[in-house]
Coordinates of C-alpha atoms (C1' of nucleotides) in Angstrom, one line a residue:
Chain Z
M1 CA -7.5 -12.3 3.5
N2 CA -4.4 -11.7 5.6
S3 CA -3.4 -8.3 6.9
Q4 CA -0.2 -6.6 5.9
V5 CA 1.2 -7.4 9.3
E6 CA 0.3 -11.1 9.0
E7 CA 1.9 -11.1 5.5
N8 CA 5.1 -9.8 6.9
Y9 CA 5.3 -12.5 9.5
L10 CA 4.7 -15.1 6.9
K11 CA 7.3 -13.7 4.6
A12 CA 9.9 -13.6 7.4
L13 CA 9.1 -17.2 8.4
F14 CA 9.5 -18.2 4.8
Y15 CA 12.9 -16.6 4.4
L16 CA 14.2 -17.8 7.8
S17 CA 13.0 -21.4 7.0
I18 CA 15.4 -21.6 4.2
D19 CA 18.4 -21.8 6.5
N20 CA 16.5 -23.5 9.4
E21 CA 14.9 -26.6 7.8
D22 CA 13.8 -27.9 11.2
G23 CA 11.8 -24.8 12.1
V24 CA 12.4 -21.2 13.2
S25 CA 12.7 -20.1 16.9
V26 CA 10.6 -17.3 18.3
K27 CA 13.8 -15.5 19.2
V28 CA 15.1 -15.5 15.6
L29 CA 11.8 -14.4 14.1
S30 CA 11.5 -11.7 16.8
K31 CA 15.0 -10.3 16.0
H32 CA 14.4 -10.5 12.2
L33 CA 11.2 -8.5 12.5
D34 CA 12.4 -6.3 15.3
I35 CA 9.3 -7.2 17.3
K36 CA 9.4 -8.4 20.9
M37 CA 9.0 -12.1 21.6
P38 CA 5.6 -11.9 23.4
T39 CA 4.1 -10.2 20.4
V40 CA 5.5 -12.8 18.1
T41 CA 4.1 -15.6 20.3
S42 CA 0.6 -14.1 20.2
M43 CA 0.8 -13.6 16.4
M44 CA 1.9 -17.2 16.0
K45 CA -1.2 -18.4 17.9
K46 CA -3.3 -16.3 15.6
L47 CA -1.6 -17.6 12.5
A48 CA -2.0 -21.1 13.8
A49 CA -5.7 -20.6 14.2
K50 CA -5.7 -19.7 10.5
H51 CA -3.8 -22.8 9.7
L52 CA -0.9 -20.9 8.3
V53 CA 1.7 -21.9 11.0
N54 CA 2.2 -25.0 13.1
Y55 CA 2.5 -23.8 16.6
E56 CA 3.2 -25.7 19.7
S57 CA 4.5 -24.1 22.9
Y58 CA 8.3 -24.2 23.2
K59 CA 8.6 -25.9 19.8
P60 CA 10.2 -24.4 16.7
L61 CA 7.8 -22.6 14.3
K62 CA 7.0 -24.1 10.9
L63 CA 4.8 -22.7 8.1
T64 CA 2.0 -25.1 7.0
E65 CA 1.7 -25.9 3.4
K66 CA -1.0 -23.2 3.1
G67 CA 1.3 -20.7 5.0
T68 CA 4.2 -21.5 2.7
K69 CA 2.1 -20.9 -0.3
E70 CA 0.7 -17.6 0.9
A71 CA 4.2 -16.4 1.9
A72 CA 5.5 -17.4 -1.5
L73 CA 2.7 -15.3 -3.1
V74 CA 3.8 -12.2 -1.2
I75 CA 7.4 -12.8 -2.2
R76 CA 6.3 -13.2 -5.8
K77 CA 4.6 -9.8 -5.6
H78 CA 7.7 -8.3 -4.0
R79 CA 10.1 -9.6 -6.6
L80 CA 7.8 -8.7 -9.5
T81 CA 7.5 -5.2 -8.1
E82 CA 11.2 -4.8 -7.7
M83 CA 11.8 -6.0 -11.3
Y84 CA 9.1 -3.7 -12.6
L85 CA 10.5 -0.7 -10.8
V86 CA 13.9 -1.3 -12.2
E87 CA 13.2 -2.4 -15.7
K88 CA 10.1 -0.3 -16.5
M89 CA 10.4 2.7 -14.3
H90 CA 14.2 2.9 -14.3
L91 CA 14.5 3.3 -10.5
G92 CA 17.8 2.3 -8.9
W93 CA 18.2 -1.1 -7.2
E94 CA 19.0 0.8 -3.9
Q95 CA 15.6 2.5 -4.0
V96 CA 13.3 -0.3 -5.0
H97 CA 13.3 -2.6 -2.0
D98 CA 11.5 -0.1 0.3
I99 CA 8.9 0.7 -2.3
A100 CA 8.3 -3.0 -3.1
E101 CA 8.0 -3.7 0.6
Q102 CA 4.9 -1.5 0.5
I103 CA 3.5 -2.4 -2.9
E104 CA 3.7 -6.2 -2.2
H105 CA 0.6 -5.7 0.0
I106 CA -1.6 -4.2 -2.6
K107 CA -4.8 -6.2 -3.1
S108 CA -5.2 -6.5 -6.8
P109 CA -4.5 -9.7 -8.8
E110 CA -4.9 -7.9 -12.1
F111 CA -2.2 -5.4 -11.1
F112 CA 0.4 -8.0 -10.5
S113 CA -0.6 -10.2 -13.5
K114 CA -0.1 -7.1 -15.7
M115 CA 3.3 -6.5 -14.2
D116 CA 4.1 -10.1 -14.8
E117 CA 3.0 -9.8 -18.4
L118 CA 4.9 -6.6 -19.1
L119 CA 8.0 -8.2 -17.7
G120 CA 7.6 -11.2 -19.9
Y121 CA 6.8 -13.7 -17.2
P122 CA 10.2 -13.8 -15.5
K123 CA 11.1 -16.9 -13.5
I124 CA 14.1 -15.5 -11.7
D125 CA 14.8 -12.0 -10.5
P126 CA 18.0 -10.0 -11.3
H127 CA 19.5 -11.2 -8.1
G128 CA 19.2 -14.8 -9.4
S129 CA 16.4 -15.5 -6.9
P130 CA 13.5 -17.5 -8.2
I131 CA 10.1 -15.7 -8.5
P132 CA 7.3 -18.0 -7.3
D133 CA 4.5 -18.6 -9.9
K134 CA 0.8 -17.7 -9.4
N135 CA 0.3 -20.8 -7.4
G136 CA 3.2 -20.1 -5.0
K137 CA 5.4 -22.7 -6.5
M138 CA 9.0 -21.9 -7.2
V139 CA 12.0 -23.6 -8.7
W140 CA 14.3 -24.0 -5.7
K141 CA 17.5 -23.0 -7.2
A142 CA 19.0 -19.7 -6.2
Y143 CA 21.4 -19.1 -8.9
N144 CA 24.7 -17.3 -8.6
K145 CA 25.9 -14.6 -10.9
L146 CA 28.9 -15.5 -12.9
S147 CA 30.5 -12.4 -11.5
E148 CA 30.4 -13.9 -8.1
C149 CA 32.2 -17.1 -9.0
K150 CA 35.9 -17.9 -8.3
V151 CA 38.8 -19.1 -10.5
N152 CA 38.5 -22.7 -11.5
D153 CA 34.8 -22.9 -10.8
T154 CA 33.0 -25.0 -13.4
V155 CA 29.5 -23.7 -13.9
K156 CA 26.4 -24.1 -16.1
I157 CA 24.6 -21.1 -17.6
A158 CA 21.2 -21.3 -16.0
A159 CA 19.5 -18.0 -16.8
V160 CA 20.0 -14.6 -18.2
I161 CA 19.0 -11.3 -16.6
N162 CA 17.4 -8.6 -18.6
T163 CA 16.8 -10.3 -21.9
S164 CA 17.4 -7.4 -24.3
D165 CA 18.0 -8.1 -27.9
E166 CA 21.5 -6.6 -27.8
F167 CA 22.5 -8.8 -25.0
L168 CA 21.1 -12.0 -26.5
T169 CA 22.9 -11.1 -29.8
F170 CA 26.1 -10.6 -27.9
L171 CA 25.7 -14.0 -26.3
N172 CA 24.9 -15.7 -29.6
G173 CA 27.9 -14.3 -31.2
R174 CA 30.0 -16.1 -28.6
D175 CA 28.0 -19.4 -28.7
I176 CA 26.8 -18.8 -25.2
S177 CA 23.4 -20.3 -24.5
L178 CA 21.4 -21.8 -21.7
G179 CA 22.9 -25.1 -20.4
L180 CA 26.4 -24.3 -21.5
E181 CA 29.1 -25.4 -19.2
M182 CA 32.2 -23.2 -18.7
T183 CA 35.2 -23.0 -16.5
I184 CA 36.7 -19.9 -15.1
Q185 CA 40.3 -19.5 -16.1
S186 CA 41.1 -16.2 -14.4
I187 CA 39.7 -13.1 -13.0
E188 CA 41.2 -9.7 -13.5
Q189 CA 41.2 -7.9 -10.1
F190 CA 41.3 -4.5 -11.6
D191 CA 38.1 -4.5 -13.6
N192 CA 36.6 -7.8 -12.6
T193 CA 36.8 -9.1 -16.2
I194 CA 36.6 -12.9 -16.3
V195 CA 38.3 -15.2 -18.7
V196 CA 36.4 -18.5 -19.3
S197 CA 36.8 -21.6 -21.5
Y198 CA 34.0 -23.7 -23.0
N199 CA 33.7 -26.0 -26.0
K200 CA 35.9 -24.7 -28.8
H201 CA 36.4 -21.4 -27.0
S202 CA 39.5 -21.9 -25.0
S203 CA 39.8 -18.3 -23.8
E204 CA 36.9 -16.0 -24.0
T205 CA 37.0 -12.7 -22.0
L206 CA 33.8 -11.5 -20.5
S207 CA 33.3 -8.0 -19.0
H208 CA 32.0 -7.6 -15.5
R209 CA 28.8 -6.1 -17.0
V210 CA 28.2 -9.3 -18.8
C211 CA 29.1 -11.6 -15.9
E212 CA 26.6 -9.8 -13.7
R213 CA 23.9 -10.7 -16.2
L214 CA 24.7 -14.4 -16.4
L215 CA 23.2 -16.6 -13.7
V216 CA 24.9 -19.9 -13.3
E217 CA 24.6 -23.2 -11.4
K218 CA 27.8 -24.2 -9.6
Y219 CA 29.1 -27.8 -9.6
Chain S
M1 CA 3.6 11.5 8.7
N2 CA -0.2 10.8 8.4
S3 CA -1.6 7.3 8.4
Q4 CA -3.5 5.9 5.5
V5 CA -6.7 6.3 7.5
E6 CA -5.9 10.0 8.2
E7 CA -5.1 10.5 4.5
N8 CA -8.5 9.1 3.6
Y9 CA -10.3 11.5 5.9
L10 CA -8.3 14.5 4.5
K11 CA -9.1 13.4 0.9
A12 CA -12.8 13.1 1.6
L13 CA -12.9 16.5 3.3
F14 CA -11.1 18.0 0.3
Y15 CA -13.6 16.6 -2.2
L16 CA -16.6 17.4 -0.1
S17 CA -15.3 21.0 0.5
I18 CA -15.6 21.7 -3.3
D19 CA -19.4 21.7 -3.1
N20 CA -19.6 23.0 0.5
E21 CA -17.5 26.2 0.6
D22 CA -18.7 27.0 4.1
G23 CA -17.6 23.6 5.6
V24 CA -18.6 20.0 5.7
S25 CA -21.0 18.5 8.3
V26 CA -20.0 15.4 10.3
K27 CA -23.0 13.7 8.9
V28 CA -22.0 14.2 5.3
L29 CA -18.4 13.1 5.9
S30 CA -19.6 10.1 7.9
K31 CA -21.9 9.0 5.0
H32 CA -19.1 9.6 2.4
L33 CA -16.6 7.5 4.2
D34 CA -19.2 5.0 5.5
I35 CA -17.9 5.5 9.0
K36 CA -20.2 6.2 12.0
M37 CA -20.4 9.8 13.3
P38 CA -18.8 9.2 16.7
T39 CA -15.8 7.8 15.0
V40 CA -15.6 10.8 12.7
T41 CA -15.9 13.2 15.6
S42 CA -13.0 11.6 17.3
M43 CA -10.8 11.6 14.2
M44 CA -11.6 15.3 13.7
K45 CA -10.3 16.0 17.1
K46 CA -7.2 14.1 16.3
L47 CA -6.7 15.9 13.0
A48 CA -7.4 19.2 14.7
A49 CA -4.6 18.4 17.2
K50 CA -2.3 18.0 14.1
H51 CA -3.5 21.3 12.7
L52 CA -5.0 19.7 9.7
V53 CA -8.6 20.5 10.4
N54 CA -10.4 23.4 12.1
Y55 CA -12.7 21.7 14.5
E56 CA -15.2 23.3 16.9
S57 CA -18.1 21.4 18.5
Y58 CA -21.3 21.6 16.4
K59 CA -19.6 23.7 13.7
P60 CA -19.0 22.7 10.1
L61 CA -15.6 21.1 9.4
K62 CA -12.9 22.9 7.5
L63 CA -9.5 21.8 6.3
T64 CA -6.7 24.2 7.4
E65 CA -4.3 25.4 4.8
K66 CA -1.9 22.6 5.9
G67 CA -4.7 20.1 5.7
T68 CA -5.7 21.3 2.3
K69 CA -2.2 20.9 1.0
E70 CA -1.7 17.4 2.4
A71 CA -5.1 16.3 1.0
A72 CA -4.1 17.7 -2.4
L73 CA -0.9 15.8 -2.3
V74 CA -2.8 12.6 -1.8
I75 CA -5.1 13.4 -4.6
R76 CA -2.0 14.2 -6.8
K77 CA -0.7 10.7 -6.1
H78 CA -4.1 9.1 -6.8
R79 CA -4.4 10.9 -10.1
L80 CA -0.9 10.2 -11.2
T81 CA -1.3 6.6 -10.3
E82 CA -4.5 6.3 -12.3
M83 CA -2.9 7.8 -15.3
Y84 CA 0.1 5.7 -15.0
L85 CA -1.9 2.5 -14.7
V86 CA -3.9 3.4 -17.8
E87 CA -1.2 4.9 -20.0
K88 CA 1.8 2.8 -19.1
M89 CA 0.4 -0.5 -17.9
H90 CA -2.7 -0.5 -20.1
L91 CA -5.1 -1.4 -17.4
G92 CA -8.8 -0.4 -17.9
W93 CA -10.3 2.7 -16.5
E94 CA -12.8 0.6 -14.5
Q95 CA -10.0 -1.2 -12.8
V96 CA -7.6 1.6 -11.9
H97 CA -9.6 3.4 -9.2
D98 CA -9.4 0.7 -6.6
I99 CA -5.7 0.1 -7.2
A100 CA -4.9 3.8 -7.1
E101 CA -6.9 4.0 -3.9
Q102 CA -4.2 1.8 -2.4
I103 CA -1.1 3.0 -4.1
E104 CA -1.8 6.6 -3.3
H105 CA -0.7 5.8 0.3
I106 CA 2.8 4.5 -0.6
K107 CA 5.5 6.5 1.1
S108 CA 8.1 7.2 -1.5
P109 CA 8.5 10.6 -3.1
E110 CA 10.9 9.2 -5.8
F111 CA 8.3 6.7 -6.9
F112 CA 5.7 9.3 -7.6
S113 CA 8.2 11.8 -9.1
K114 CA 9.2 9.0 -11.5
M115 CA 5.6 8.4 -12.5
D116 CA 5.2 12.1 -13.0
E117 CA 8.3 12.2 -15.2
L118 CA 7.3 9.1 -17.3
L119 CA 3.9 10.7 -17.9
G120 CA 5.4 13.9 -19.0
Y121 CA 4.4 16.1 -16.0
P122 CA 0.6 16.1 -16.8
K123 CA -1.4 19.0 -15.3
I124 CA -4.8 17.4 -15.9
D125 CA -5.9 13.9 -15.8
P126 CA -8.0 12.2 -18.6
H127 CA -11.2 13.1 -16.8
G128 CA -10.3 16.7 -17.2
S129 CA -9.6 17.0 -13.5
P130 CA -6.5 19.0 -12.5
I131 CA -3.5 17.2 -10.9
P132 CA -2.1 19.1 -8.0
D133 CA 1.6 19.9 -8.3
K134 CA 4.3 18.8 -5.9
N135 CA 3.4 21.7 -3.6
G136 CA -0.3 20.8 -3.5
K137 CA -1.3 23.7 -5.7
M138 CA -3.7 23.1 -8.5
V139 CA -5.3 25.1 -11.3
W140 CA -8.9 25.2 -10.3
K141 CA -10.5 24.5 -13.6
A142 CA -12.2 21.2 -14.1
Y143 CA -12.5 21.1 -17.8
N144 CA -15.3 19.3 -19.7
K145 CA -14.8 16.9 -22.4
L146 CA -16.1 18.1 -25.8
S147 CA -18.1 14.9 -25.9
E148 CA -20.1 16.1 -22.9
C149 CA -21.2 19.4 -24.4
K150 CA -24.6 20.3 -25.9
V151 CA -25.7 21.7 -29.2
N152 CA -25.0 25.5 -29.6
D153 CA -22.4 25.5 -26.8
T154 CA -19.5 27.7 -27.6
V155 CA -16.3 26.4 -26.1
K156 CA -12.5 26.9 -26.0
I157 CA -10.1 24.1 -26.4
A158 CA -8.3 23.9 -23.1
A159 CA -6.3 20.7 -23.1
V160 CA -5.8 17.5 -24.8
I161 CA -5.8 14.0 -23.3
N162 CA -3.2 11.5 -24.3
T163 CA -0.9 13.5 -26.4
S164 CA 0.1 10.8 -29.0
D165 CA 1.8 12.0 -32.2
E166 CA -1.1 10.5 -34.3
F167 CA -3.7 12.5 -32.4
L168 CA -1.7 15.7 -32.5
T169 CA -1.2 15.3 -36.2
F170 CA -4.9 14.7 -36.7
L171 CA -5.7 17.9 -34.8
N172 CA -3.1 19.9 -36.8
G173 CA -4.6 18.7 -40.0
R174 CA -7.9 20.4 -39.0
D175 CA -6.3 23.5 -37.6
I176 CA -7.4 22.6 -34.1
S177 CA -5.0 23.9 -31.4
L178 CA -5.1 25.0 -27.8
G179 CA -7.2 28.2 -27.3
L180 CA -9.3 27.6 -30.4
E181 CA -13.0 28.6 -30.0
M182 CA -15.6 26.5 -31.6
T183 CA -19.4 26.2 -31.6
I184 CA -21.3 22.9 -31.6
Q185 CA -23.6 22.8 -34.6
S186 CA -25.2 19.4 -34.1
I187 CA -24.7 16.1 -32.4
E188 CA -25.5 12.8 -34.0
Q189 CA -27.5 10.7 -31.5
F190 CA -26.6 7.4 -33.1
D191 CA -22.8 7.5 -32.8
N192 CA -22.2 10.7 -30.8
T193 CA -20.4 12.3 -33.7
I194 CA -20.3 16.1 -33.2
V195 CA -20.3 18.7 -36.0
V196 CA -18.5 21.9 -35.0
S197 CA -17.7 25.2 -36.7
Y198 CA -14.7 27.5 -36.1
N199 CA -12.7 30.0 -38.0
K200 CA -12.8 29.1 -41.7
H201 CA -14.1 25.6 -40.9
S202 CA -17.9 26.0 -41.1
S203 CA -18.7 22.4 -40.6
E204 CA -16.2 19.9 -39.3
T205 CA -17.2 16.5 -38.1
L206 CA -15.5 15.0 -35.1
S207 CA -15.9 11.5 -33.9
H208 CA -16.8 10.6 -30.4
R209 CA -13.4 9.2 -29.9
V210 CA -11.9 12.6 -30.7
C211 CA -14.4 14.5 -28.7
E212 CA -13.6 12.5 -25.6
R213 CA -10.0 13.5 -25.9
L214 CA -10.6 17.2 -26.2
L215 CA -11.0 19.1 -22.9
V216 CA -12.8 22.4 -23.3
E217 CA -13.8 25.4 -21.3
K218 CA -17.5 26.4 -21.6
Y219 CA -18.6 30.0 -22.0
Chain Q
dT1 C1' -42.5 29.4 20.8
dA2 C1' -42.8 24.6 22.0
dA3 C1' -42.3 20.1 20.4
dT4 C1' -40.1 17.1 17.5
dT5 C1' -36.6 15.6 14.5
dT6 C1' -32.0 15.8 13.1
dT7 C1' -27.3 16.2 14.1
dG8 C1' -23.4 15.9 17.0
dT9 C1' -21.0 14.4 21.3
dT10 C1' -19.7 11.4 25.3
dA11 C1' -19.0 7.2 27.4
dG12 C1' -17.8 2.8 27.2
dC13 C1' -16.6 -1.3 24.7
dC14 C1' -14.2 -4.1 20.8
dT15 C1' -10.2 -5.8 17.8
dA16 C1' -5.5 -5.6 16.0
dT17 C1' -1.0 -5.0 17.1
dT18 C1' 2.4 -3.6 20.0
dC19 C1' 4.8 -3.2 24.7
dT20 C1' 6.9 -4.3 29.6
dA21 C1' 7.1 -7.1 33.7
dA22 C1' 6.9 -11.3 35.8
dC23 C1' 7.0 -16.1 35.5
dT24 C1' 8.1 -20.9 33.4
dT25 C1' 10.4 -24.2 30.6
dT26 C1' 14.5 -25.6 28.2
dT27 C1' 19.1 -25.6 27.5
dT28 C1' 23.7 -25.2 28.9
dA29 C1' 27.7 -25.2 32.0
dG30 C1' 30.0 -26.7 35.6
Chain H
dC1 C1' 22.9 -33.6 37.8
dT2 C1' 21.8 -29.4 39.4
dA3 C1' 22.1 -24.2 38.9
dA4 C1' 22.3 -20.4 36.0
dA5 C1' 21.3 -18.6 31.5
dA6 C1' 18.5 -18.4 27.6
dA7 C1' 14.2 -18.8 25.4
dG8 C1' 9.3 -18.8 25.6
dT9 C1' 4.9 -17.7 27.7
dT10 C1' 1.3 -15.2 30.4
dA11 C1' -0.7 -11.2 32.2
dG12 C1' -1.8 -6.6 31.9
dA13 C1' -1.6 -2.2 29.6
dA14 C1' -1.2 1.2 25.5
dT15 C1' -2.5 3.1 20.9
dA16 C1' -5.2 3.3 16.6
dG17 C1' -9.4 2.9 14.7
dG18 C1' -14.0 1.4 14.8
dC19 C1' -18.9 0.6 17.0
dT20 C1' -23.4 1.2 19.9
dA21 C1' -26.2 3.3 23.4
dA22 C1' -27.4 7.3 25.6
dC23 C1' -27.4 12.1 26.0
dA24 C1' -27.2 17.1 24.3
dA25 C1' -27.5 20.8 21.0
dA26 C1' -29.4 22.7 16.8
dA27 C1' -32.7 22.9 13.4
dT28 C1' -37.4 22.3 11.9
dT29 C1' -42.1 22.2 12.1
dA30 C1' -46.5 22.8 13.8

DNA sequence: TAATTTTGTTAGCCTATTCTAACTTTTTAG
DNA sequence: CTAAAAAGTTAGAATAGGCTAACAAAATTA
């Protein structure tokens, strides 16, 4: 079992590895965690001894397969917790990160399975980031919100946040479903309303509230 | 801010102080926490320096007023968490203790206030134990479940666990309300059904399920 | 009361995680 | 292609929390 501290190093390495495919430097990891370089070096040796990190002096750091999986499981718990806190406890998005940062280290598989169940086994979180499954596998597509797209972007609806009946009904009423491709015609600066076209709908207006809940894949 | 370890010592002292009004011995605390005596001694010195414990060599240990309050606040978080896990997440009573033991140390007042709110500001937990309020004050009456009483006991209904509409309606239908006094006429060994008498009801039969949800004060 | 047992304390050591200071390797600039 | 800068490592120390061995005080028993 990894300690909380070890879990934090794994998590940081996981995130930093996304942008640094060829490995993460001690410097960068040190900055990210706000922990001095010598401390990082010694922790890397420790994690290497546990086969979680490939460590060689003066070489970039890489998670092993095992390390990647364990990091993903921590991230899974973090994201499930954030979603749970927002959806089921009605805490604000500003508040939940710090709480999730603590709860992610709770040792109790049943606790997190139950959260997963109560949330309806979500595959992506409300930021559009994928939630790793119980085996640490995740679909590597970080979706964008429709609200973050630009005029003339052509996008495909990939997922929906907060699958309430009302919202799904709303989408049905406009023939919007998963996989649908649409092009952004214009964006109203004042209220962030977006006008899109797709299929037989040549000009459908979607509110910012709606666009924030539609995750899309850009082309 | 106290560490998790310190919080565990405070909590243990609080519980042990209930039976040992005149103070707790190092031996007893050591056994309770499964931590060796020398370690306990040194932690007591540390807590004394923080004005949480009154410590004098070879004398029984006592929480200070401040220590008592901080211990009560940890217990509050523990009990709220247990209730939340059972009532809102539908986890089993066997499972929740270990999880609550971890969650009680989360640093986030909003998280626990929200739990409190979602639970309807409970004053006692389903075991009949009081939940300290936000200031660490608690009503010092540990109620008994009606199901744990004996034949001929005369008791007063003090509280009700899990205030669902159905249950309250059931109680109304039998003129059972808070403050009501009843006497136990007999207990059926086979299914733990209890026959009670009160007011104009000379012989009312209550199932074990019901008796487990009624907290009473004994005379 | 004196001897013995029990309880409590001190001293010294261990592991985990962090730090600073000093040194080494790599990288980058001339 | 060297010399300075940047990045990384080693060595040594600190703090939190825990342990064992040895000693001291208190309580018990004979």
